[in-house]
Amino acid sequence: MRLPFLTLLIALPMSAQTPTDRIEALLQRMTPEEKIGQLSQGVVHTPEHAEAAIAEVRAGRLGSFILSAPPEIATALRNRLQHAAVEDSRLRVPLVFGADTIHGYRTTFPIPLALASAWDPSLVERTQAVAARETRAAGIEWIFAPMSDLARDPRWGRVAETFGEDPYLGASLVAASVRGFQGDDPGAADRAAATLKHFVGYGATTGGRDYNTTDITPFTLRNAHLPPFEAGVKAGALTVMSAFNAIDGIPAVANRQLLTGVLRDEWKFPGLVVSDWESVTEAIKWGYAANDAEAARLALTAGNDIEMVSRSYRDTLAQQVADGTVQLGVIDQAVRRVLGVKLRTGIFEKPYADSDAPQRAFLQPESVALAREAAARSLVLLKNDGVLPLATSARRIALVGPLADDATEMLGTWSAHGRPEDVVTLAAGLRARLAQSATLTVARGCELLPAGPRTRALPDGSVVIDEDATRSSVTAVEADFEQAIVAAREADVIIAAVGEPRGWSGENASRADLSLTGRQPELLRALAATGKPLVVVVFSGRPLVLTEIANQTGALVQAWHPGLQGGPALAAVLCGDLPPVGRLPISFPRATGQVPVFYNHATTGRPEMVDYRDLTRDPLFPFGFGLTYTRFEFGDVEIAEPAGAGQTPVARATVTNTGERAGEAVAQLYIRDVACSEGGRPAQELRGWQRLTLAPGETRTAEFVLDDNALGFVDRQGRHRVESGDFKVWIAPHAGSGKAATYRKK
Ligand code: BGC
């Protein structure tokens, strides 16, 4: 008897089938409702959420979940839902579980913008590998990261989650993240699927306001916003998340030109696209779709496979298939991609999570050591008049400021399941480091945010201002401030720990004013006025305006939100056990009114006349900038023309350590295409960097090939091109510095 193809496939052991066979066999057995279920994502945070979703899972109406529950219950909730899928649903297709592991799951690493400051893809890869191991142990095989958005406006709160303002640096770190999360096999027990998000243009949000619309020219889209995503696709990321924003009027979730034209047709991305949270139905509020049915149809046919949280796919697509508005073939194609990712994550073979896995995976000593290394290497020394490293003669140290000893704040935004009790603060780090050699006095001085008036409830439930409580809290605040100044006056050195609240960066946390919050500027002024040597450490999720304090202080350290080992890392760098090695991945503005200020802006017709009446155009600290405990001198750039056909020209410059200590120079290659037929390219573009470790007096040569990758651009049709003509070439310690050589490409 001849068995039909399908029966044969189902009868075969799973291992004997190719992934395509398995997917096709499943597809053929699925009803339209079950297919749409694979395209629908729920969210589970509590046991109640899980119970509420069980019926839909059994009916095959949900194919994936965001699992944001705390790790103590995450594996149990996963297994409960998974049981309903693989034991009770008709086709037994396992659920896939996703979560936002942005800079560590339990072991909290520095925020991504901090990690970017290390200019070190291998460091990023290693931290993401730990993040994947811990996330997977908690029952999650799909990570909604890396954020691949470019951020040029520090008012935008999500700048903290990005790798900064440069597409070249961003692309390298996105690719490193994908390798870290997925390894060679995203189905391995310690790896997970990566998500490139948010496709695309979310970082260009107008006015720096989150969720706002964007206006991006095709040239900027191609050359600034798309490259990090393309690098992530090339690195093999299994999934992409479409963005919240509209781009050229079309919501990204329903943008066929981008989701299908660029992502699938040009880049051949084989994986799945998931929407952002409820963004499918937000197409209605964007004024693009009239109702849920239209929103679902526009998103799906544009190439958005899974709908996150909202229900328009579940509620409307079956009917739209029945009446012919939506072709079943489009749904099949999306389901193929979803099943493909499910196969790659290994959940068909191992659907359940081990309940004791988290304990084995979390906070391993080598992970904590890596968190310390990452925190130390992401600090950026912005100013130093010689007060750092701290002199061994400094016996009395006053550590002052609202962030001196605040564990929670160190975790930063999106800290997943990091806990304050795992954090070593700057106070604790310094105390341990200086135990034998100095006394440390810690004083808060002021709060991060101004304390509002105290209130009390009246018996009728109304709330009034409590005058007495307000008066006494003001008195307590004054006493705190005074105490800090007294401690500072009695010290040999003052370290001030200031910054912004972690809740003021991240999603839905844009700022209109980038100054230090509350009374911090006043506190810093008073500390500077003591005349004692002053070191200011800034903890923030974005570049703040540090113009005044940069003038007042002897040393300035940008520490970002450094994660659970920020304290020991800072103590080691401040005391000179480790050199500062970070470089800025984003420009620091002099005033909020100067933003967006970024180094790789387009060339202009009157470049000498772009200052403000009341301020220069130059940032306070440029992209790529960072000091260390020694000095480097860069020689002139020399270009070696290719000796023969098929060879590439090389740009070289010597770098000499002219100081007394060993140190790491970061030689940065910038280029500028002097005339381009597609219109003005940026004034400078980073196209490579090299880290050189130099002993005092030592000279080494930084060398870069000027190949098509270094000189080229992407035209408006998406073609990578290189034009002949002159190129300016810099090898310099940061953007905007050094003398350019000219290379003439024939
Ligand atoms: C964010 C995404 C995140 C998603 C799921 C959204 O609000 O924009 O970055 O992955 O929520 O938590």
Short mmCIF file of N, CA and C and ligand atoms in Angstrom, two decimals, residues 66 100 144 158 161 197-198 202 211 241 244 276-277 308 414 507, ligand 1:
data_model
loop_
_atom_site.label_atom_id
_atom_site.label_comp_id
_atom_site.label_asym_id
_atom_site.label_seq_id
_atom_site.Cartn_x
_atom_site.Cartn_y
_atom_site.Cartn_z
N ILE A 66 5.87 36.22 26.48
CA ILE A 66 6.90 36.98 27.18
C ILE A 66 6.84 36.46 28.61
N ASP A 100 13.26 40.22 28.12
CA ASP A 100 14.20 41.31 27.89
C ASP A 100 15.42 41.17 28.80
N PHE A 144 15.03 39.32 23.90
CA PHE A 144 14.67 40.51 23.13
C PHE A 144 15.81 41.53 23.20
N ARG A 158 15.97 55.84 26.03
CA ARG A 158 16.46 54.52 25.65
C ARG A 158 17.87 54.56 25.08
N GLU A 161 20.10 51.94 26.43
CA GLU A 161 20.08 50.56 25.93
C GLU A 161 20.86 50.40 24.64
N LYS A 197 16.51 44.68 17.60
CA LYS A 197 15.36 45.57 17.77
C LYS A 197 15.86 47.00 17.88
N HIS A 198 15.09 47.99 17.50
CA HIS A 198 13.72 47.91 17.00
C HIS A 198 13.78 48.37 15.56
N TYR A 202 13.85 53.78 15.42
CA TYR A 202 13.28 54.17 16.71
C TYR A 202 14.15 55.22 17.41
N TYR A 211 8.57 56.99 21.68
CA TYR A 211 7.37 56.60 20.92
C TYR A 211 6.97 57.65 19.88
N MET A 241 12.72 42.47 15.90
CA MET A 241 11.49 43.09 16.42
C MET A 241 11.24 44.38 15.65
N PHE A 244 8.33 50.67 17.35
CA PHE A 244 7.11 51.41 17.71
C PHE A 244 6.84 52.58 16.76
N ASP A 276 6.50 44.99 18.38
CA ASP A 276 6.71 45.44 19.75
C ASP A 276 5.35 45.40 20.46
N TRP A 277 5.39 45.69 21.75
CA TRP A 277 4.24 45.53 22.64
C TRP A 277 3.01 46.29 22.11
N MET A 308 2.72 40.87 19.32
CA MET A 308 3.02 40.83 20.75
C MET A 308 1.88 41.47 21.55
N TRP A 414 16.17 48.52 32.92
CA TRP A 414 16.01 47.16 32.37
C TRP A 414 16.97 46.18 33.04
N GLU A 507 13.09 53.01 28.91
CA GLU A 507 11.87 53.23 28.14
C GLU A 507 10.97 54.26 28.81
C1 BGC B 1 9.86 47.48 24.44
C2 BGC B 1 10.67 46.35 23.84
C3 BGC B 1 10.52 45.11 24.68
C4 BGC B 1 9.06 44.76 24.81
C5 BGC B 1 8.79 43.48 25.58
C6 BGC B 1 8.44 47.07 24.77
O1 BGC B 1 7.79 48.04 25.50
O2 BGC B 1 9.86 48.57 23.52
O3 BGC B 1 12.02 46.73 23.74
O4 BGC B 1 11.26 44.06 24.12
O5 BGC B 1 8.39 45.84 25.45
O6 BGC B 1 9.04 43.62 26.92
#
